[in-house]
Short mmCIF file of C-alpha atoms and ligand atoms in Angstrom, two decimals:
data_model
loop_
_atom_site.label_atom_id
_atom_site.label_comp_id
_atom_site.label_asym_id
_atom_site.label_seq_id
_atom_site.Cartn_x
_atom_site.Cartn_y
_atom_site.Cartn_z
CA UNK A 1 48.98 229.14 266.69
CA UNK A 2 49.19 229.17 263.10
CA UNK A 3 46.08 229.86 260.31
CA UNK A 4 45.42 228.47 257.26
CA UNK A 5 42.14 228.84 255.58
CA UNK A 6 41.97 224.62 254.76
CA UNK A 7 43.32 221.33 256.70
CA UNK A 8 43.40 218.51 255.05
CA UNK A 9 44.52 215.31 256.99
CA UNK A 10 45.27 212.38 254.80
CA UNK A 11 48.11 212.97 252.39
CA UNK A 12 47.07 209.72 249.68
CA UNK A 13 45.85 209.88 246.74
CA UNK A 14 42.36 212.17 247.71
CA UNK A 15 43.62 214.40 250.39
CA UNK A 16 47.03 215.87 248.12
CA UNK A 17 44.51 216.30 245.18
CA UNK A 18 42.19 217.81 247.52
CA UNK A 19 45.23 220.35 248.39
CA UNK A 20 45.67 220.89 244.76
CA UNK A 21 42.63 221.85 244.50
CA UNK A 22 42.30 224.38 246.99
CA UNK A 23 45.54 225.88 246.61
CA UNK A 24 44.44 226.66 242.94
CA UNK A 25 40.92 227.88 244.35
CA UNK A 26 43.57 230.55 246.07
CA UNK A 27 43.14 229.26 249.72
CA UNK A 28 46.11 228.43 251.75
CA UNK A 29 46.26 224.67 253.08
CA UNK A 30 48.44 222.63 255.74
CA UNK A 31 47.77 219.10 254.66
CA UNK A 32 48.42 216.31 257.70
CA UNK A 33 50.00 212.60 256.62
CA UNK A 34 50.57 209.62 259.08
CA UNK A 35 53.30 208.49 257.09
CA UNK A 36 56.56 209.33 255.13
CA UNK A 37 56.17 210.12 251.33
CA UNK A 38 58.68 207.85 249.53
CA UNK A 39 59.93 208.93 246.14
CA UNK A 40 59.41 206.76 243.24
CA UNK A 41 62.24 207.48 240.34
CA UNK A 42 61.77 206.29 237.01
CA UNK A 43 62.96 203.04 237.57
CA UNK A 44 61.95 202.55 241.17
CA UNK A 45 60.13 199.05 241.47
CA UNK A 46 56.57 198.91 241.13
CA UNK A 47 53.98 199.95 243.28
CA UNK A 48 51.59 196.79 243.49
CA UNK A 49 48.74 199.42 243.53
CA UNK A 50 47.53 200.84 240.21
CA UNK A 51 44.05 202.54 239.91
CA UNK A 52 42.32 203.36 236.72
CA UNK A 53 41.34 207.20 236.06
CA UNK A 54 38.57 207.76 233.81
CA UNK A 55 39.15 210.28 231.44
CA UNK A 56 36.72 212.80 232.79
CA UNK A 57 39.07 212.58 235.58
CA UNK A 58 42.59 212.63 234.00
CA UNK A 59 40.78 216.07 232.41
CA UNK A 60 40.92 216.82 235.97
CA UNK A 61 43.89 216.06 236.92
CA UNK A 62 45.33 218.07 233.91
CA UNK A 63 43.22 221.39 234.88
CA UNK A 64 45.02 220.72 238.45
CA UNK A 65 48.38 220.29 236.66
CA UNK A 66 48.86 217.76 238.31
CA UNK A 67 48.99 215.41 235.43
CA UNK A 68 52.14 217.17 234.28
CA UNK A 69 54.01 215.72 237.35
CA UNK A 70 53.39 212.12 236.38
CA UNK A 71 56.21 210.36 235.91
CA UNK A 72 54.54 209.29 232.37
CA UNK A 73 56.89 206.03 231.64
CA UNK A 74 55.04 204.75 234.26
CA UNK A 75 51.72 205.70 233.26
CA UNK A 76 49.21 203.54 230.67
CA UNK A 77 46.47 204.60 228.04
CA UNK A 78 43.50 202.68 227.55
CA UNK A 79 41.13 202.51 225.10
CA UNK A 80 38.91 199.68 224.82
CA UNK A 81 37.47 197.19 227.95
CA UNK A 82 36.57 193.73 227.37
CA UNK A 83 34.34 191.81 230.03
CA UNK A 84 32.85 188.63 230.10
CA UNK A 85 31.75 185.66 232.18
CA UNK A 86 33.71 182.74 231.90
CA UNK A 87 30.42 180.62 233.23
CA UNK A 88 28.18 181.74 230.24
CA UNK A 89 30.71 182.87 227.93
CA UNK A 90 28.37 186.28 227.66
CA UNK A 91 30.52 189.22 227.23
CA UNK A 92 30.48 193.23 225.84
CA UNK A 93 33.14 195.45 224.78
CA UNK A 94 33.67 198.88 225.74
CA UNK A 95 35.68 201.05 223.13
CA UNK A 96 36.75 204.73 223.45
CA UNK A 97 34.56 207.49 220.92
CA UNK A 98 38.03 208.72 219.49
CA UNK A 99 35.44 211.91 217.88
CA UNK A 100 34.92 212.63 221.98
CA UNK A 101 38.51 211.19 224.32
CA UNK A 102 41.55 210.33 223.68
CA UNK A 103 40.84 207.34 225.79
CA UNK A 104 38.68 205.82 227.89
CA UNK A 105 41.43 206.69 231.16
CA UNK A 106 44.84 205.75 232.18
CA UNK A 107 46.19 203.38 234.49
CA UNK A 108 48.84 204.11 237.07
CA UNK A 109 50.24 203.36 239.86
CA UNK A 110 48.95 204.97 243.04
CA UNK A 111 52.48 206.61 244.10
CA UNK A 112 52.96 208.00 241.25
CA UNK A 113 49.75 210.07 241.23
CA UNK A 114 50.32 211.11 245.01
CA UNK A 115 53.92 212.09 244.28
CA UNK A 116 52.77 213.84 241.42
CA UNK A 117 50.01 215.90 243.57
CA UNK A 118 53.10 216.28 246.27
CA UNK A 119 55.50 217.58 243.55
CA UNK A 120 52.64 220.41 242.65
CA UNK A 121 51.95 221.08 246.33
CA UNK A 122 55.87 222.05 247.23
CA UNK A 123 56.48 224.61 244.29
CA UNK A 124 53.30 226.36 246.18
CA UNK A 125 53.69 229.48 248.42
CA UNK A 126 50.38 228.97 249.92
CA UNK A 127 50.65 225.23 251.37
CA UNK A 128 52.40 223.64 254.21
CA UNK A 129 52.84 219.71 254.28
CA UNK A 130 53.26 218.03 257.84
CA UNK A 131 54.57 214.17 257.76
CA UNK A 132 54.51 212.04 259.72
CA UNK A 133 52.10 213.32 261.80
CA UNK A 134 48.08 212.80 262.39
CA UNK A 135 45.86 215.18 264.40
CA UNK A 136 45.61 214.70 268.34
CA UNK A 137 42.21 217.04 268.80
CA UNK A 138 39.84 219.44 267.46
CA UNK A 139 37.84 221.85 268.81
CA UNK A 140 35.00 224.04 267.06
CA UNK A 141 35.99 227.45 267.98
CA UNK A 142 33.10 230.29 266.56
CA UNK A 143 33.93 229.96 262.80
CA UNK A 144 36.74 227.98 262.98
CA UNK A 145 38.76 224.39 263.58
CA UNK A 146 41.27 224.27 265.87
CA UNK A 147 43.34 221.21 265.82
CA UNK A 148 46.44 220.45 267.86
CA UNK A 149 49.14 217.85 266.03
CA UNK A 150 50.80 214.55 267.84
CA UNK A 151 54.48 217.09 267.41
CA UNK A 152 52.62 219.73 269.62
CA UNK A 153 51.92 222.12 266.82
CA UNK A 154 48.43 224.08 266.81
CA UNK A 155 46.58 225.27 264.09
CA UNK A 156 43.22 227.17 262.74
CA UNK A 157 41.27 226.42 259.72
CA UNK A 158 38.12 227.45 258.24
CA UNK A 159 37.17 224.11 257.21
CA UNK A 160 38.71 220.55 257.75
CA UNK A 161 39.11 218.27 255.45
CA UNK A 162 39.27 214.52 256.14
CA UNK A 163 40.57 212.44 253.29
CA UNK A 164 42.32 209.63 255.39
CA UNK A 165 40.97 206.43 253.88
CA UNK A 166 38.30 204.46 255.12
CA UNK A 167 39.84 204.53 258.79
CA UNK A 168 39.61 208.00 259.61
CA UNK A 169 40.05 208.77 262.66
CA UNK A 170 38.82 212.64 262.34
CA UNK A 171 35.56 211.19 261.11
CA UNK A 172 35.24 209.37 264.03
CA UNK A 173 36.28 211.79 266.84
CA UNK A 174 33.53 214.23 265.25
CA UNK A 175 30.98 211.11 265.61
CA UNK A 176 30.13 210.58 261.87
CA UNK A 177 28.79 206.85 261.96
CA UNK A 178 29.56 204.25 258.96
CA UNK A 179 27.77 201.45 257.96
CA UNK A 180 30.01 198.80 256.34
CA UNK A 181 28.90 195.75 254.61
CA UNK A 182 31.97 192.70 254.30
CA UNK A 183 31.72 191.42 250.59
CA UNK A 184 33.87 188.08 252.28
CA UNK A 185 36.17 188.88 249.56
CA UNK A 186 39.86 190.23 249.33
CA UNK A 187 41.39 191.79 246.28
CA UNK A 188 44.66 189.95 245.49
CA UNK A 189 46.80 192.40 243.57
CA UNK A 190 50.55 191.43 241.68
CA UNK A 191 52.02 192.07 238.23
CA UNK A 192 52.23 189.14 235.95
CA UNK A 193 53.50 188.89 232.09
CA UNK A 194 50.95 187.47 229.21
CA UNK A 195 52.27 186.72 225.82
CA UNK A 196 49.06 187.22 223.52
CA UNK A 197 47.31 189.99 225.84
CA UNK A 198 46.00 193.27 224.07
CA UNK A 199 47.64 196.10 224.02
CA UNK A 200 45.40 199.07 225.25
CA UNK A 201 42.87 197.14 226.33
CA UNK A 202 41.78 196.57 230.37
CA UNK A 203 39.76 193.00 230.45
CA UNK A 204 37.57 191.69 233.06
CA UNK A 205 36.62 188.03 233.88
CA UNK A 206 33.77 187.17 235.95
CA UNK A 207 33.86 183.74 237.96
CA UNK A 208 32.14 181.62 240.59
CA UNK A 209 33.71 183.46 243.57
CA UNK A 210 34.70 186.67 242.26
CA UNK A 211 36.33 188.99 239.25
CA UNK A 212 39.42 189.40 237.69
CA UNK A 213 40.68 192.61 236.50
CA UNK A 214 44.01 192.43 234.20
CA UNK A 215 44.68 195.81 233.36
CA UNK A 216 47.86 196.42 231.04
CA UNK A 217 50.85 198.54 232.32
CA UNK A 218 53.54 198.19 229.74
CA UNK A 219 54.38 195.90 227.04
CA UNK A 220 53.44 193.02 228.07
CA UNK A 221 53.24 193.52 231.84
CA UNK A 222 49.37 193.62 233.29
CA UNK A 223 48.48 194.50 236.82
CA UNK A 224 45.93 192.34 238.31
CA UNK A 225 43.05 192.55 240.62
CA UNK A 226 41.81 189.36 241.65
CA UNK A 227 38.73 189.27 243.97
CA UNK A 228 38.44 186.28 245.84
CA UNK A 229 36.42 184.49 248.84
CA UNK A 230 38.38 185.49 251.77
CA UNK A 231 39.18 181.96 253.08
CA UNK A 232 40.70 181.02 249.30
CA UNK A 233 42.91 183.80 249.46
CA UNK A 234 45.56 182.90 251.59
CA UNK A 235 46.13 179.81 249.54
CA UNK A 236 47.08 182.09 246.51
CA UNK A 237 49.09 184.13 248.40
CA UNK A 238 51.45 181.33 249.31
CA UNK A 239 51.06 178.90 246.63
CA UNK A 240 54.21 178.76 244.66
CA UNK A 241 54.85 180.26 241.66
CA UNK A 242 53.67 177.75 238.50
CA UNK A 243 50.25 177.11 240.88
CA UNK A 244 49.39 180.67 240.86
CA UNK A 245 50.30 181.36 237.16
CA UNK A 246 47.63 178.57 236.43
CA UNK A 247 44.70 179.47 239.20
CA UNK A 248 45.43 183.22 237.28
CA UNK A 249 45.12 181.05 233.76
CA UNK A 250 41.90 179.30 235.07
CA UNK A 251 40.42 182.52 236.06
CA UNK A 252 41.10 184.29 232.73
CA UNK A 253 38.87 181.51 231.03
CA UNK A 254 40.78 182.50 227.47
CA UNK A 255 44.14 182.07 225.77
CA UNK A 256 46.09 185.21 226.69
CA UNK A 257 49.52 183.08 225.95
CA UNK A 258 51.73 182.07 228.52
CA UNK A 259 51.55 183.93 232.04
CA UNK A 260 54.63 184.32 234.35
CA UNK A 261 54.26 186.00 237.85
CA UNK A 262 56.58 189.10 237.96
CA UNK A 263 56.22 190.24 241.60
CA UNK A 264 55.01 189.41 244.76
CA UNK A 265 51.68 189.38 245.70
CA UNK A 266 49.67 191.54 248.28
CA UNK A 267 45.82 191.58 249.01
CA UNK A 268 43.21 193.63 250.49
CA UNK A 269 39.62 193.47 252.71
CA UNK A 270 36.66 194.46 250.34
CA UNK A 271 33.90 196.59 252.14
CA UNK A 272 30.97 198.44 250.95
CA UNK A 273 31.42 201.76 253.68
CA UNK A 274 28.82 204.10 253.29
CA UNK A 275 29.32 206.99 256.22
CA UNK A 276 26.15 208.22 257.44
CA UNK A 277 26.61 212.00 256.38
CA UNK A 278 29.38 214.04 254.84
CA UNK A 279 30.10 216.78 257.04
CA UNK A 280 29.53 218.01 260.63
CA UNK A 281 30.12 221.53 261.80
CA UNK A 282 33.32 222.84 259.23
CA UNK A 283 34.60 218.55 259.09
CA UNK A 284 34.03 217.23 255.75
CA UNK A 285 34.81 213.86 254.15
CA UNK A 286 36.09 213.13 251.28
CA UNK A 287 37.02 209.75 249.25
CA UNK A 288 37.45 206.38 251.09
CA UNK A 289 36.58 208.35 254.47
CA UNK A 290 33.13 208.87 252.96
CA UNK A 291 32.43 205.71 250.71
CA UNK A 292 34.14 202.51 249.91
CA UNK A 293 32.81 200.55 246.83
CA UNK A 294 34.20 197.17 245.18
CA UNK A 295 37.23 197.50 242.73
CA UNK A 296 35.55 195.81 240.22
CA UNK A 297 34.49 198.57 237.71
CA UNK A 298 37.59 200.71 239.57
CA UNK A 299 35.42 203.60 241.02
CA UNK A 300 37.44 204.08 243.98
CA UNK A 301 39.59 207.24 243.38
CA UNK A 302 37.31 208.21 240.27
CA UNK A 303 34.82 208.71 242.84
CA UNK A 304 37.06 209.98 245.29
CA UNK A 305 38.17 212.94 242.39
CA UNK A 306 34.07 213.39 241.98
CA UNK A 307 34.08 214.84 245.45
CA UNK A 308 36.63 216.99 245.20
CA UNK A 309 35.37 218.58 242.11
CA UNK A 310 32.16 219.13 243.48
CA UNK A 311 33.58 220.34 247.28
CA UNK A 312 35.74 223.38 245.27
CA UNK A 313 32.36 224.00 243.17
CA UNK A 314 30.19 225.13 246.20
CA UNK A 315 32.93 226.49 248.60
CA UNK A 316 35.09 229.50 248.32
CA UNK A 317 36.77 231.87 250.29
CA UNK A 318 33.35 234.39 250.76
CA UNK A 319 31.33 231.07 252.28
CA UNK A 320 34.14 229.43 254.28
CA UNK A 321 33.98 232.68 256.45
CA UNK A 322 29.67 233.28 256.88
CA UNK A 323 28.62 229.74 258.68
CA UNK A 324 25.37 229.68 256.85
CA UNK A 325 26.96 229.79 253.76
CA UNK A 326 28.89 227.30 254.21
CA UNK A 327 26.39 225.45 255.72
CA UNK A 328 24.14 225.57 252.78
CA UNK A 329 27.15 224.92 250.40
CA UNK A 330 28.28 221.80 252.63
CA UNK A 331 24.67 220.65 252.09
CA UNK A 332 24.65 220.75 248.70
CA UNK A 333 27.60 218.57 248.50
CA UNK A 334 26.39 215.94 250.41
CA UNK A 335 22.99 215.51 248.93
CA UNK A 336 24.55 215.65 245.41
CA UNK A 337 27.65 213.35 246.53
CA UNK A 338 25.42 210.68 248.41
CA UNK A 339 22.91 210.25 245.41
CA UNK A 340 26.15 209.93 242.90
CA UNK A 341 27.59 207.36 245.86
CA UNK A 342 25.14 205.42 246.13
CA UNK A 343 23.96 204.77 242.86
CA UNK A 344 27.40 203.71 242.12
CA UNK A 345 27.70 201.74 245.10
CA UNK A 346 24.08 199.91 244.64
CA UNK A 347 25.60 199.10 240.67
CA UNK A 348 28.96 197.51 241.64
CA UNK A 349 27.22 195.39 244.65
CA UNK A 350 24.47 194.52 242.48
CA UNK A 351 27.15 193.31 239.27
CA UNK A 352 28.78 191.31 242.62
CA UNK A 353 25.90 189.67 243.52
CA UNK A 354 25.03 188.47 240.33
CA UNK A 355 28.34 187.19 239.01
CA UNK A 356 29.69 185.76 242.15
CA UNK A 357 27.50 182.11 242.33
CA UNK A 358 26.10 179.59 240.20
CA UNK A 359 22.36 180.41 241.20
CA UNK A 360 20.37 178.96 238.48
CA UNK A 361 18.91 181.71 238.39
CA UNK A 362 21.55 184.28 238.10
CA UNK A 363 22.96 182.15 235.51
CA UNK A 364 20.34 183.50 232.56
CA UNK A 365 20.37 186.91 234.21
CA UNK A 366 24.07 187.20 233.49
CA UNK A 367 23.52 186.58 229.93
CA UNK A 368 20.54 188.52 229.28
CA UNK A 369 21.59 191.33 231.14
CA UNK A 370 25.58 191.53 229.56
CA UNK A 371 23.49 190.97 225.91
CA UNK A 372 20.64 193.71 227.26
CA UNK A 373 23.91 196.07 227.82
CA UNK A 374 26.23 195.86 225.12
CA UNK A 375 23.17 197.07 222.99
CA UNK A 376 21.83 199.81 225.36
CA UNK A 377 22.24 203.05 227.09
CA UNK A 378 23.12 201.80 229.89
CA UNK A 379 26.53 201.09 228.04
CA UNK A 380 27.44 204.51 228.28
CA UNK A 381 26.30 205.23 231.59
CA UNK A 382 29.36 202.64 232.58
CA UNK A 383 31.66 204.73 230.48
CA UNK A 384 30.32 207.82 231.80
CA UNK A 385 30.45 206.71 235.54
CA UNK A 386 34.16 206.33 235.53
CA UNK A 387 34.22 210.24 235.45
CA UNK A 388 31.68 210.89 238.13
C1 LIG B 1 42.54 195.89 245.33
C2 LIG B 1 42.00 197.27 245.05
C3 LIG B 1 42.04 197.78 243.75
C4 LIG B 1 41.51 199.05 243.47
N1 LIG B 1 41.53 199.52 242.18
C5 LIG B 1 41.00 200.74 241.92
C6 LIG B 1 40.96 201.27 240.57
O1 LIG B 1 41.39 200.66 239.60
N2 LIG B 1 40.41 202.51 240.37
C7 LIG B 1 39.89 203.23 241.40
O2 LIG B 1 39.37 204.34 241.15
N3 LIG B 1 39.94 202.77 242.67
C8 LIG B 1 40.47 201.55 242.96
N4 LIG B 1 40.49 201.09 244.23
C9 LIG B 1 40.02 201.95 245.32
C10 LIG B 1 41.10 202.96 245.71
O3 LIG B 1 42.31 202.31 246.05
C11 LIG B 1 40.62 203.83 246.87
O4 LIG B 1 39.36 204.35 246.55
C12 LIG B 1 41.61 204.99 247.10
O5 LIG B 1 42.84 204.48 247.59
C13 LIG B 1 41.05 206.00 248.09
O6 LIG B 1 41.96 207.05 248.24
P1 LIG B 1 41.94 207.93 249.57
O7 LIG B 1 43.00 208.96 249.37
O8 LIG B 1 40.55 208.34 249.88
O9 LIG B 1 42.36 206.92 250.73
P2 LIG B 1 43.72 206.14 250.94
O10 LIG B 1 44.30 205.72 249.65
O11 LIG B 1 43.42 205.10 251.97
O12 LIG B 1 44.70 207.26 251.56
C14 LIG B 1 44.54 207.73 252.87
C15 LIG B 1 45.79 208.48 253.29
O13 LIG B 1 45.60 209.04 254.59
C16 LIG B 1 46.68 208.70 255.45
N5 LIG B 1 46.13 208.63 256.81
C17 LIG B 1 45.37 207.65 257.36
N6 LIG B 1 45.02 207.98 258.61
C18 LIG B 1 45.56 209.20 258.86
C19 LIG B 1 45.53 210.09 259.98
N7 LIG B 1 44.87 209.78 261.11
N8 LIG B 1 46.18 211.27 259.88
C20 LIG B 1 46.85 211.61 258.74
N9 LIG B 1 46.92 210.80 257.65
C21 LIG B 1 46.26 209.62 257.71
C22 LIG B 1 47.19 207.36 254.93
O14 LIG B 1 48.55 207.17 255.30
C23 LIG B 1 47.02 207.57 253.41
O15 LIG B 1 48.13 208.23 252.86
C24 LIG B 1 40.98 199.81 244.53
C25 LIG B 1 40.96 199.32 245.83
C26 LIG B 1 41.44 198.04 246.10
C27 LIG B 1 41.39 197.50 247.50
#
């Protein structure tokens, strides 16, 4: 039987920063992934998954040093986000304070930021990484976890960490109920080329049916998120080539230049998941195993990172060992986690539901309200959300 002081099963994008975390907070940590880590080189081809990190959390990332291991030819500043609705033609600009950030985040593709977290994990003494495995039980045994692997292997953990997307199987064997509401939508994700694009800049077109995020990687290459009605999706996942390049023109709603589609295309199921609490005895959840929102404002991860920063602020060594300590400090993350969730949440469903039709109602909303918030506060609680 072997002892750690933190298990972390999940090895993506939360659970390895989650490791980084702790191993800096001076615990020792086995973290527990499903699957094989492939490396990505420098000229590896491209991950159809890219995530924008707010710059609140690339600050992160960077305390971590974790940013360091980026492979950075592969990484993308922005400064400045454009939305609008094609339906209205309102729209509002978001640019970076250059006298506060660099910028207003970077854009990367998920592999990259996992191998990067990986790369920090292996020069560490104090942290163990088991592939290719996922945990077969756990038991709460006095103060501790004790989990036994699918290879056989046994461990002991003050505290277990689930960070394994919004699937988890720890969260369910402990009996933490979800609640997850379909949006009917998938994301369709590929990388496409546009002549007359900004440089810098991520854009954002809402339409009847859903968003479009185009969010530029390099040159002239763009990654793009487009939300659709699930039953139109197939149809622009197998259309050929010069139909999709023109249902991505239609959707854009403005002359970016010519568009050519550079890769294939892949899409995902878009859920609201809200689990019903955050920990149970010494199991806590973290990212997509705790919350799922919609990609349209790209909160995913940033929130995921929020947890993590405020998990390592209210546990250390001194309460992982008293179990009302930890207790109290497990508390305290949830409340302050769930209120951050869920206002987050409540915002991106709420921007869903009023962009998606052509309500007559909704119609003037969209207007007023995009008007209403290019001139208000609210403006910079957007800009200030990607960091929570
Ligand atoms: C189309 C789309 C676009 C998005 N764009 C953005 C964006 O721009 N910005 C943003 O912030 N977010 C974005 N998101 C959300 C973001 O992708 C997720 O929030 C993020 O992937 C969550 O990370 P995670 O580590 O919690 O979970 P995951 O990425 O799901 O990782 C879970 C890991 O756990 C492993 N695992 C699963 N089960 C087990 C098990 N039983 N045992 C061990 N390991 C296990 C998996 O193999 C995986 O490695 C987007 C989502 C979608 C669908």
């Amino acid at each position: 039987m072997k002892r750690v002081d933190v298990i972390i099963s999940g090895g993506g994008m939360i659970g390895s920063i989650a490791a980084v975390a702790a191993i800096e907070a001076g615990l020792s940590v086995l973290l527990i992934e499903a699957n094989k880590l492939h490396e990505i080189k420098l000229d590896s081809p491209r991950n159809l998954r890219v995530s924008a990190i707010s710059w609140d959390n690339i600050q992160t990332l960077m305390k971590l040093k974790v940013f360091d291991e980026l492979i950075f030819e592969r990484i993308q500043a922005y400064s400045h986000m454009q939305v609008w609705d094609n339906r209205t033609n309102a729209d509002i600009d978001f640019t970076v304070d250059f006298s506060e950030q660099a910028c207003l985040g970077y854009l990367m593709e998920n592999n990259n930021l996992v191998q990067a977290a990986w790369k920090k994990l292996k020069k560490s003494d104090n942290c163990d990484i088991v592939e290719e495995n996922t945990i077969r039980s756990i038991e709460n045994e006095g103060s501790q976890v004790r989990i036994s692997l699918s290879n056989g292997d046994q461990y002991k953990s003050r505290l277990l960490i689930a960070a394994e997307g919004r699937n988890s199987s720890v969260r369910q064997s402990v009996g933490i109920k979800t609640q997850e509401i379909p949006y009917h939508q998938k994301g369709l994700v590929a990388y496409v080329q546009l002549e007359k694009a900004p440089t810098e800049t991520a854009l954002q077109a809402f339409n009847k049916g859903g968003p479009i995020g185009i969010l530029p990687i390099k040159d002239k290459q763009f990654s793009i998120v487009w939300s659709l009605p699930e039953e139109q999706c197939q149809h622009w996942l197998d259309c050929d080539q010069t139909e999709f390049e023109e249902g991505v023109k239609q959707a854009i709603g403005k002359d970016l230049g010519k568009i050519t589609l550079l890769s294939k295309r892949a899409a995902f199921p878009l859920t609201q998941l809200y689990a019903n609490k955050y920990f149970e005895n010494r199991v806590v959840l973290c990212g997509d195993t705790a919350h799922g929102v919609h990609p349209l404002a790209g909160q995913g991860v940033n929130l995921g990172i929020g947890d993590i920063k405020q998990l390592f602020e209210v546990i250390d060594i001194k309460s992982l060992k008293d179990d009302d300590l930890l207790r109290l400090a497990l508390r305290k993350y949830q409340r302050r986690r769930i209120s951050q969730v869920t206002e987050t949440s409540e915002m991106m469903s709420a921007l869903h539901h009023l962009f998606k039709d052509d309500n007559h109602i909704k119609k003037p909303l969209r207007t007023i309200g995009l008007k209403l918030l290019n001139n208000s506060p609210l403006k910079k609680w957007f800009i200030s959300q990607a960091g929570s």
